[in-house]
mmCIF file of C-alpha atoms and ligand atoms in Angstrom:
data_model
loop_
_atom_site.group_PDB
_atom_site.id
_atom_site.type_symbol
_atom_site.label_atom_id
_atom_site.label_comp_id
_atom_site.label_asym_id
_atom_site.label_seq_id
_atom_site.Cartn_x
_atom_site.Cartn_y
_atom_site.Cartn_z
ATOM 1 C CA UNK F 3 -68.036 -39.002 28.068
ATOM 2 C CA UNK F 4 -64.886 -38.860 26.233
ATOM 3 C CA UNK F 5 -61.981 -37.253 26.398
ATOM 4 C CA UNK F 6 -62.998 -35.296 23.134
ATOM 5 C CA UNK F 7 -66.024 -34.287 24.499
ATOM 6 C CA UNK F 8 -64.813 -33.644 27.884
ATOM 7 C CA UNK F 9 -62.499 -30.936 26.097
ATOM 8 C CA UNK F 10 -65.731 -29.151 24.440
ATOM 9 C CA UNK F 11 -67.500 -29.064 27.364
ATOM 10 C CA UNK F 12 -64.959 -27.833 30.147
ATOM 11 C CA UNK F 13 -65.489 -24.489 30.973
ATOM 12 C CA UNK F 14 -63.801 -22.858 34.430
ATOM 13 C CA UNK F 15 -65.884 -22.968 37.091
ATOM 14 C CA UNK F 16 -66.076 -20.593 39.834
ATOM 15 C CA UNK F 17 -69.085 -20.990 42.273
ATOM 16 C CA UNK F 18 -69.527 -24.193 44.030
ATOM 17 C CA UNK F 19 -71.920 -26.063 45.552
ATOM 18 C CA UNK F 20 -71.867 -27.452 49.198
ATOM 19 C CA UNK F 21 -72.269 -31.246 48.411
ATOM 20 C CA UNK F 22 -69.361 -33.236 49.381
ATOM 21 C CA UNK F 23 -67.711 -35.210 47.037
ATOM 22 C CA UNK F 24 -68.108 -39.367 46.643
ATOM 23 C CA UNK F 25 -65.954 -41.631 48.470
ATOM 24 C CA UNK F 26 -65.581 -43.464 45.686
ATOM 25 C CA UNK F 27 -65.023 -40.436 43.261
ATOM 26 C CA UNK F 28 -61.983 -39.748 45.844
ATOM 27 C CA UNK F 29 -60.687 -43.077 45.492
ATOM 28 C CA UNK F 30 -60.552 -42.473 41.547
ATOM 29 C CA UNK F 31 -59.300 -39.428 41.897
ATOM 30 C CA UNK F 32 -56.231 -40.620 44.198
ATOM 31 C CA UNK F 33 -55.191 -43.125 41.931
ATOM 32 C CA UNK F 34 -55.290 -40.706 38.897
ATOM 33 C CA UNK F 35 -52.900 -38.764 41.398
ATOM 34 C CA UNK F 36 -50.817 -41.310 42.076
ATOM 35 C CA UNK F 37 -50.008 -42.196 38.770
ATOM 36 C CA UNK F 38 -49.669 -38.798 37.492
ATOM 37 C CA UNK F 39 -46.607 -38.329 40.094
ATOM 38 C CA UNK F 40 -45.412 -42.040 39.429
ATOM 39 C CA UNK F 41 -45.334 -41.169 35.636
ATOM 40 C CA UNK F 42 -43.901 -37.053 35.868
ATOM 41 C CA UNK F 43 -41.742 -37.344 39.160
ATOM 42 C CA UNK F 44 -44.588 -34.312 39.978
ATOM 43 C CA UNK F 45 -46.016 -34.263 44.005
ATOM 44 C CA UNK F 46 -49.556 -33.272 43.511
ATOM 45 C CA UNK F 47 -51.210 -33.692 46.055
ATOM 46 C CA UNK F 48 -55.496 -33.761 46.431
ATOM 47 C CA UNK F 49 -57.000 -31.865 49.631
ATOM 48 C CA UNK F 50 -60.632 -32.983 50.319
ATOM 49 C CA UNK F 51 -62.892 -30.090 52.673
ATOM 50 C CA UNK F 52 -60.024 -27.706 53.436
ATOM 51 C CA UNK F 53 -61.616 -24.788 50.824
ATOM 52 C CA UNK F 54 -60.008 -21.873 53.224
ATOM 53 C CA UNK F 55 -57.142 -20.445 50.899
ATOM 54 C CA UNK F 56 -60.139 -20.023 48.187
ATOM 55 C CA UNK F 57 -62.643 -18.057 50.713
ATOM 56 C CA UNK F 58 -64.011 -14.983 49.105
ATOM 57 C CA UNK F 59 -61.718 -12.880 51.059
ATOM 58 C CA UNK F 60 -58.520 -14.953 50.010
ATOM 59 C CA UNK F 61 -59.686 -15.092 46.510
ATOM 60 C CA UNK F 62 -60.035 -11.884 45.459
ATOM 61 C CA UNK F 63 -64.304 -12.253 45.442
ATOM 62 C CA UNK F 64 -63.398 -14.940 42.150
ATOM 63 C CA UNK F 65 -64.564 -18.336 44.283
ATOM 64 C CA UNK F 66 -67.237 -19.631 46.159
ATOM 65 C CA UNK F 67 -68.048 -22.528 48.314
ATOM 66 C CA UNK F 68 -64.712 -24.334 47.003
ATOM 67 C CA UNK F 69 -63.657 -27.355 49.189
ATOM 68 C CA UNK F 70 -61.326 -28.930 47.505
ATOM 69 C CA UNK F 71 -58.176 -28.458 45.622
ATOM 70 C CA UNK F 72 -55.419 -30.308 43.919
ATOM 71 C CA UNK F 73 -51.780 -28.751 45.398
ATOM 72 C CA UNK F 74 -49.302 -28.869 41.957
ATOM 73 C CA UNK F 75 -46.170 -29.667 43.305
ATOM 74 C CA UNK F 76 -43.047 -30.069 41.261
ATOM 75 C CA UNK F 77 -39.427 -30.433 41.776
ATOM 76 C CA UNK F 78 -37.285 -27.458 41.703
ATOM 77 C CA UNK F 79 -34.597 -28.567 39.092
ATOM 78 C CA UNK F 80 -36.595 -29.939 37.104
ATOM 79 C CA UNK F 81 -36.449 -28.217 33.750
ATOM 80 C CA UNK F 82 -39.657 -29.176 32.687
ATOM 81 C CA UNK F 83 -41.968 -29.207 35.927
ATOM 82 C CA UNK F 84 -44.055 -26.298 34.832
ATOM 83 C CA UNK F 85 -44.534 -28.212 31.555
ATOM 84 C CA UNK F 86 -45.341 -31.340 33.389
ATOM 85 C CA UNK F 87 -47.724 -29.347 35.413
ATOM 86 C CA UNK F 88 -50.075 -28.054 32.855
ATOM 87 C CA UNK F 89 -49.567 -31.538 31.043
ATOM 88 C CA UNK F 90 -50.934 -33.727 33.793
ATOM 89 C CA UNK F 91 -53.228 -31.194 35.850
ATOM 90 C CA UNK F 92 -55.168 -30.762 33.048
ATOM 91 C CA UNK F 93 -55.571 -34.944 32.588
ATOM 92 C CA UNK F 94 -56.783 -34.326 36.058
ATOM 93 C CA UNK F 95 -59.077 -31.230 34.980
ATOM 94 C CA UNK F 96 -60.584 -33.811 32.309
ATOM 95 C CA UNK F 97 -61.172 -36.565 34.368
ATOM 96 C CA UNK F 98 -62.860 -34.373 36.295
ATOM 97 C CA UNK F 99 -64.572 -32.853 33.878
ATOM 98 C CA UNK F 100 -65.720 -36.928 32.671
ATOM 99 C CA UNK F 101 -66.909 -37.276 36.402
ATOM 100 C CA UNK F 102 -69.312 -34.513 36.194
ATOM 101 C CA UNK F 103 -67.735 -32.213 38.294
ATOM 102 C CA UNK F 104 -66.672 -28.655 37.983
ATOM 103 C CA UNK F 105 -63.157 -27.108 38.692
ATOM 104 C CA UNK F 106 -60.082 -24.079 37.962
ATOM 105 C CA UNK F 107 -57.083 -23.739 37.232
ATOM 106 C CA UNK F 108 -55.862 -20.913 40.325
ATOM 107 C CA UNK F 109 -52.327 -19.090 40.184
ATOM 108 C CA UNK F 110 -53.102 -15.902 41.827
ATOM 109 C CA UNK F 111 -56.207 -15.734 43.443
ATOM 110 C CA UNK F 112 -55.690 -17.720 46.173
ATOM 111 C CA UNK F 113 -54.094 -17.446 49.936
ATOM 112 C CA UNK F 114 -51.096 -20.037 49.126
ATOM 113 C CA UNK F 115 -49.845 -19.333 52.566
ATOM 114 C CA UNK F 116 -53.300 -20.987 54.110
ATOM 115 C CA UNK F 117 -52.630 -23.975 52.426
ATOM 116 C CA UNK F 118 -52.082 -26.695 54.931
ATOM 117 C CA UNK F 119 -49.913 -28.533 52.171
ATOM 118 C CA UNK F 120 -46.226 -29.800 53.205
ATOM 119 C CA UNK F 121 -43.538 -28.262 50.227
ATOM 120 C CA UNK F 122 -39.770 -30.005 51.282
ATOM 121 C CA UNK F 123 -37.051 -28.001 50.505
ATOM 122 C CA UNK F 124 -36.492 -29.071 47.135
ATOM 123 C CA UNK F 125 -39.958 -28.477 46.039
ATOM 124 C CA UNK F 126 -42.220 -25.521 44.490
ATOM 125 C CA UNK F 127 -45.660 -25.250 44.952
ATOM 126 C CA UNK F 128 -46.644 -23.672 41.160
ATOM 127 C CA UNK F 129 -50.792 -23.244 41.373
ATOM 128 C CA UNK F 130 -53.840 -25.314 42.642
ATOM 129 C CA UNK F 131 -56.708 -26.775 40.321
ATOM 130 C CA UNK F 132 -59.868 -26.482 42.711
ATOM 131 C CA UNK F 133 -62.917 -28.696 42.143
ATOM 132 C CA UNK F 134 -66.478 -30.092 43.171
ATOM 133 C CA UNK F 135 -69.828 -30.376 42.525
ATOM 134 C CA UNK F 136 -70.780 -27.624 40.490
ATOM 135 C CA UNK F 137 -74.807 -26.411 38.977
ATOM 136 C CA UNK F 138 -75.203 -26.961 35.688
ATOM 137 C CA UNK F 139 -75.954 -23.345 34.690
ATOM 138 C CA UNK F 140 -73.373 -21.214 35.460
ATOM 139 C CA UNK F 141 -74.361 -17.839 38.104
ATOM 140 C CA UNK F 142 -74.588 -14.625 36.420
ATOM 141 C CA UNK F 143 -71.062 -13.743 38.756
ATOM 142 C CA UNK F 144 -69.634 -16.773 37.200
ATOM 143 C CA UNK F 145 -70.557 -15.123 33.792
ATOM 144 C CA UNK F 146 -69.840 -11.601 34.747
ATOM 145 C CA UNK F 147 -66.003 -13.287 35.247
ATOM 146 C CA UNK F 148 -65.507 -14.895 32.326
ATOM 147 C CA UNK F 149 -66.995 -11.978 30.269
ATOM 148 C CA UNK F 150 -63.922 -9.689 29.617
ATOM 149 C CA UNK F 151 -61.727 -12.612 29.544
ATOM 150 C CA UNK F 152 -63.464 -14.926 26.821
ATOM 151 C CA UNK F 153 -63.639 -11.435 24.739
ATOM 152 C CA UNK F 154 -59.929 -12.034 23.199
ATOM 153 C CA UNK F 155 -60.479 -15.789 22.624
ATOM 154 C CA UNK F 156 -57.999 -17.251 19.605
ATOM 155 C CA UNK F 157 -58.950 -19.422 16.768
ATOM 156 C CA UNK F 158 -57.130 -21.791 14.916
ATOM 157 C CA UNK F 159 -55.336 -19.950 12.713
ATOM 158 C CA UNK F 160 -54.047 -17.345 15.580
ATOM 159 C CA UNK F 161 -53.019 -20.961 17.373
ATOM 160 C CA UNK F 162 -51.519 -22.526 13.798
ATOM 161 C CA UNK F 163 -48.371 -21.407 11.844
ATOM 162 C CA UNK F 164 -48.257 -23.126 8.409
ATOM 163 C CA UNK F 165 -45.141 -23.697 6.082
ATOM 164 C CA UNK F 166 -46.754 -26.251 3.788
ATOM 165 C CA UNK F 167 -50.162 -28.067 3.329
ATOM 166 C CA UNK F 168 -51.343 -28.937 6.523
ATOM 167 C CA UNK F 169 -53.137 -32.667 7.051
ATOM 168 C CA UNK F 170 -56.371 -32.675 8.631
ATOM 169 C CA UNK F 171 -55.156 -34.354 11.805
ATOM 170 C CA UNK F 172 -52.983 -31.218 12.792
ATOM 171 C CA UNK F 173 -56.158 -28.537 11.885
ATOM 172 C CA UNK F 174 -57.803 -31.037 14.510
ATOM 173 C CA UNK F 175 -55.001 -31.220 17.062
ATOM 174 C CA UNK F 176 -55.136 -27.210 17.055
ATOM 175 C CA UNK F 177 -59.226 -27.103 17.497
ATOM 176 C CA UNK F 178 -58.966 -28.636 20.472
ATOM 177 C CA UNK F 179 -55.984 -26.902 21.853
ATOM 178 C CA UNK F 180 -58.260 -23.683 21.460
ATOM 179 C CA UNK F 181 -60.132 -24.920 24.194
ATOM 180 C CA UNK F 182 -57.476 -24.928 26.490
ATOM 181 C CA UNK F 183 -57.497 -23.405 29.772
ATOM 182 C CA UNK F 184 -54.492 -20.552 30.253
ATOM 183 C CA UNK F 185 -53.870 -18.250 32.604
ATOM 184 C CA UNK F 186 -55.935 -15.157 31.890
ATOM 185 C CA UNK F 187 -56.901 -16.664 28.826
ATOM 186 C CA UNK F 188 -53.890 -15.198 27.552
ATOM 187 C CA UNK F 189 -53.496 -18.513 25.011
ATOM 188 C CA UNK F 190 -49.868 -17.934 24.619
ATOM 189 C CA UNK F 191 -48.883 -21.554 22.953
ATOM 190 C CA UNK F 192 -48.643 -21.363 18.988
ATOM 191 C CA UNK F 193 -47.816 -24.716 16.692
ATOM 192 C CA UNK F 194 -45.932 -24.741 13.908
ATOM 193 C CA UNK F 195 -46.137 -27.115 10.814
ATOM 194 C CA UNK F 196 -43.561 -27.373 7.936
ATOM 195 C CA UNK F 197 -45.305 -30.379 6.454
ATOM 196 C CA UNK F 198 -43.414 -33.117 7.880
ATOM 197 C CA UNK F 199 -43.789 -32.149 11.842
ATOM 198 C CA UNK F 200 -45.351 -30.140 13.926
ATOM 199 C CA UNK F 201 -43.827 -28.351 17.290
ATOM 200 C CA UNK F 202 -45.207 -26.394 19.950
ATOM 201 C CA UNK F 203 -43.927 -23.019 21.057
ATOM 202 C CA UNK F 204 -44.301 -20.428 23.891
ATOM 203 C CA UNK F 205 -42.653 -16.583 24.239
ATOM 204 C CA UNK F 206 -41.727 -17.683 27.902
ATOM 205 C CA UNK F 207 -42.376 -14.096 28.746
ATOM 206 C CA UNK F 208 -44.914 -14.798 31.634
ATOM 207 C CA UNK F 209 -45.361 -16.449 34.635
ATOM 208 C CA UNK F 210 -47.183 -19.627 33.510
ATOM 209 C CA UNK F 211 -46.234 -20.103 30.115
ATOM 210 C CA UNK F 212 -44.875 -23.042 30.705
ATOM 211 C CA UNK F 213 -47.579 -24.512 32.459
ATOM 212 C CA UNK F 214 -50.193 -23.524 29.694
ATOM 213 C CA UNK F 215 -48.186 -24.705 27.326
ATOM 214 C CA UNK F 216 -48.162 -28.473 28.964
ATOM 215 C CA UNK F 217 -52.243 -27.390 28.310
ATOM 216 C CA UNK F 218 -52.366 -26.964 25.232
ATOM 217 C CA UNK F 219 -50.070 -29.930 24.508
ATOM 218 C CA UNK F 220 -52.296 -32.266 26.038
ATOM 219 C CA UNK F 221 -55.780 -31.042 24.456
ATOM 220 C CA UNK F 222 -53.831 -30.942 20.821
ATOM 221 C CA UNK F 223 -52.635 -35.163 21.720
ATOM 222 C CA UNK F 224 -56.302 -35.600 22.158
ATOM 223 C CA UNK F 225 -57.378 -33.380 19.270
ATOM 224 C CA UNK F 226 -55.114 -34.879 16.668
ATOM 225 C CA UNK F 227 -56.096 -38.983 17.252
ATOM 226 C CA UNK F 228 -53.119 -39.621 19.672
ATOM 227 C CA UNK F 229 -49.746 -39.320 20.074
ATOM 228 C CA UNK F 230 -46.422 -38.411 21.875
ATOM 229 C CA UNK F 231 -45.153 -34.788 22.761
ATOM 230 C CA UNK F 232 -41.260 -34.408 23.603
ATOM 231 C CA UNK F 233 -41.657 -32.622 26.568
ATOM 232 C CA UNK F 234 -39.778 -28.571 26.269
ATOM 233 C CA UNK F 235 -40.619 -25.304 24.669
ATOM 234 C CA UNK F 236 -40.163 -26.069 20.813
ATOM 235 C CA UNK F 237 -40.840 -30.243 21.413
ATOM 236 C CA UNK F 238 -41.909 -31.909 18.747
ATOM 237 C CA UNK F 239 -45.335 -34.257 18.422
ATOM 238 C CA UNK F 240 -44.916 -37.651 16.695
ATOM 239 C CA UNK F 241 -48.295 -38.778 16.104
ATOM 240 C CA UNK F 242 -49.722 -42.108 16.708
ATOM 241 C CA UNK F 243 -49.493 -44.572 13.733
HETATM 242 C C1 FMN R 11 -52.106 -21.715 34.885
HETATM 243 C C2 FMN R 11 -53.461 -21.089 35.071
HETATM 244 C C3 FMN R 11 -53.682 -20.212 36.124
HETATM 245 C C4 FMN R 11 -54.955 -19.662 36.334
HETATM 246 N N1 FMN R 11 -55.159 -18.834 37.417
HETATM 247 C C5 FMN R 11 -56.417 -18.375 37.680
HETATM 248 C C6 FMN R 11 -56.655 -17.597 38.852
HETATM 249 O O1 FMN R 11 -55.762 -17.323 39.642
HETATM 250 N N2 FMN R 11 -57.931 -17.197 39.096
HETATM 251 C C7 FMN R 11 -58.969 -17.498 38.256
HETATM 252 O O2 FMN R 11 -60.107 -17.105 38.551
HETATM 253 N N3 FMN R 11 -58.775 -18.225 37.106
HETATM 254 C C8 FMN R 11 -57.518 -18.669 36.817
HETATM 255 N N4 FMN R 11 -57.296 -19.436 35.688
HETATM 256 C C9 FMN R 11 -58.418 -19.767 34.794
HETATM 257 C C10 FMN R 11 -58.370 -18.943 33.493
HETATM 258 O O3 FMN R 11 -58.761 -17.614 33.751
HETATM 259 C C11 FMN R 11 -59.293 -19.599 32.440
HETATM 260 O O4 FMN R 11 -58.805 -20.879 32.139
HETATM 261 C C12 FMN R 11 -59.348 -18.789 31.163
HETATM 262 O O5 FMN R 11 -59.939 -17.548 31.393
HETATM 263 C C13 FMN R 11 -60.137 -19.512 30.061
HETATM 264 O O6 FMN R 11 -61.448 -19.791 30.476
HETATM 265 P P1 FMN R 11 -62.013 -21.278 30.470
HETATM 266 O O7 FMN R 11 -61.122 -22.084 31.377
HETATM 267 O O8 FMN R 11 -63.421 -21.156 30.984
HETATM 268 O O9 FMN R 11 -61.950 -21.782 29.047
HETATM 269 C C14 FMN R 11 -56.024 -19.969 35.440
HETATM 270 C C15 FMN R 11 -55.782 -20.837 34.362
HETATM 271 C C16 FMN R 11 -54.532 -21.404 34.182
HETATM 272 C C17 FMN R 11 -54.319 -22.370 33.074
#
């Protein structure tokens, strides 16, 4: 599967199953970890069969049978962690997604303070991504979940502010970004085109703004053919030749 179709077919999962997850898919996983903090200066760090913080009774009723988690760890002064965040979890989400397994995005419903994860002083612990094996069908609770929150969805042009003719590649860039994952599908990132570039922008007003916005950047690089994002609210995409 392909990134591209990885993107169409992610969908957050909520319910999982109790099969443990492949040595060797953990191996992959850890170096996709690895490089993500070698690259970002991010500590994420991947907890295999420690699902406790995600219990129904931590999670609000929203997950099920969850064992495993990514911990999104960034630094403190680092003015574009949350950004970095969103950006590389959700390489992580699609790789994931490639490997035929389900996952989340969590920021609120979850016991942070059962997390056996180590946070040094000059750390923040922003959200958690949980995964695993997931059935293909999603439960009618799963469903039930999504229902009110799907019922807002954007499309392109609520996503796409235009100031001139815009090329195909950009329309494409913004199709996938649609698909991205935000918290409460609240979809907050808009890009702008004036005909020569394109930028991405969020309000800032909420909590993980800055995190969906590192989303959305990464499913529009994928959308539009490739690329390179300036990291920062406003940053500007310079596409691949
Ligand atoms: C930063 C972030 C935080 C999120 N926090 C939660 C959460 O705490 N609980 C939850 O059930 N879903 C959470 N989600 C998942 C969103 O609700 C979900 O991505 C959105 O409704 C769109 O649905 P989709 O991912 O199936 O496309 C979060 C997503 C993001 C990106």
């Amino acid at each position: 599967m392909d990134l591209r179709s990885a993107i169409m077919e992610r969908t957050s999962r909520r319910k999982y199953e109790d099969i443990p997850v492949d040595d060797a898919i953990i191996e992959q996983l850890e170096a996709a970890v690895w490089e993500c903090n070698r690259s970002a200066d991010l500590n994420i760090k991947l907890k295999i069969g420690d699902g406790e913080p995600f219990t129904a009774g931590k999670s609000y009723g929203m997950f099920s049978g969850v064992q495993n988690y990514f911990a999104m760890i960034r630094k403190k002064d680092d003015p574009v962690g949350d950004e970095k965040i969103g950006y590389y979890g959700e390489s992580l989400v699609l790789l994931l997604t490639r490997l035929g397994l389900g996952s989340c995005w969590v920021g609120g419903t979850y016991d942070k303070d059962a997390c056996h994860v180590e946070v040094a002083d000059d750390e923040e612990f922003r959200c958690a991504i949980v995964f695993g094996h997931v059935k293909t069908k999603e439960s009618m609770k799963e469903r039930a979940i999504k229902k009110p929150l799907k019922r807002k969805s954007k499309e392109i042009k609520d996503m796409l502010t235009a100031y001139a003719d815009v090329p195909n590649w950009v329309v494409d860039g913004v199709r996938y970004a649609v698909k991205a994952p935000s918290a409460q599908n609240r979809q907050p990132v808009r890009f702008l085109c004036d005909g020569e570039t394109v930028s991405a922008k969020v309000k800032g007003e909420h909590n993980y703004d800055m995190v969906d916005l590192g989303i959305a950047k990464l499913h529009f690089e994928v959308g539009a053919g490739g690329g390179t994002w300036e990291f920062g609210n406003g940053g500007l995409f310079t596409k691949a030749e």
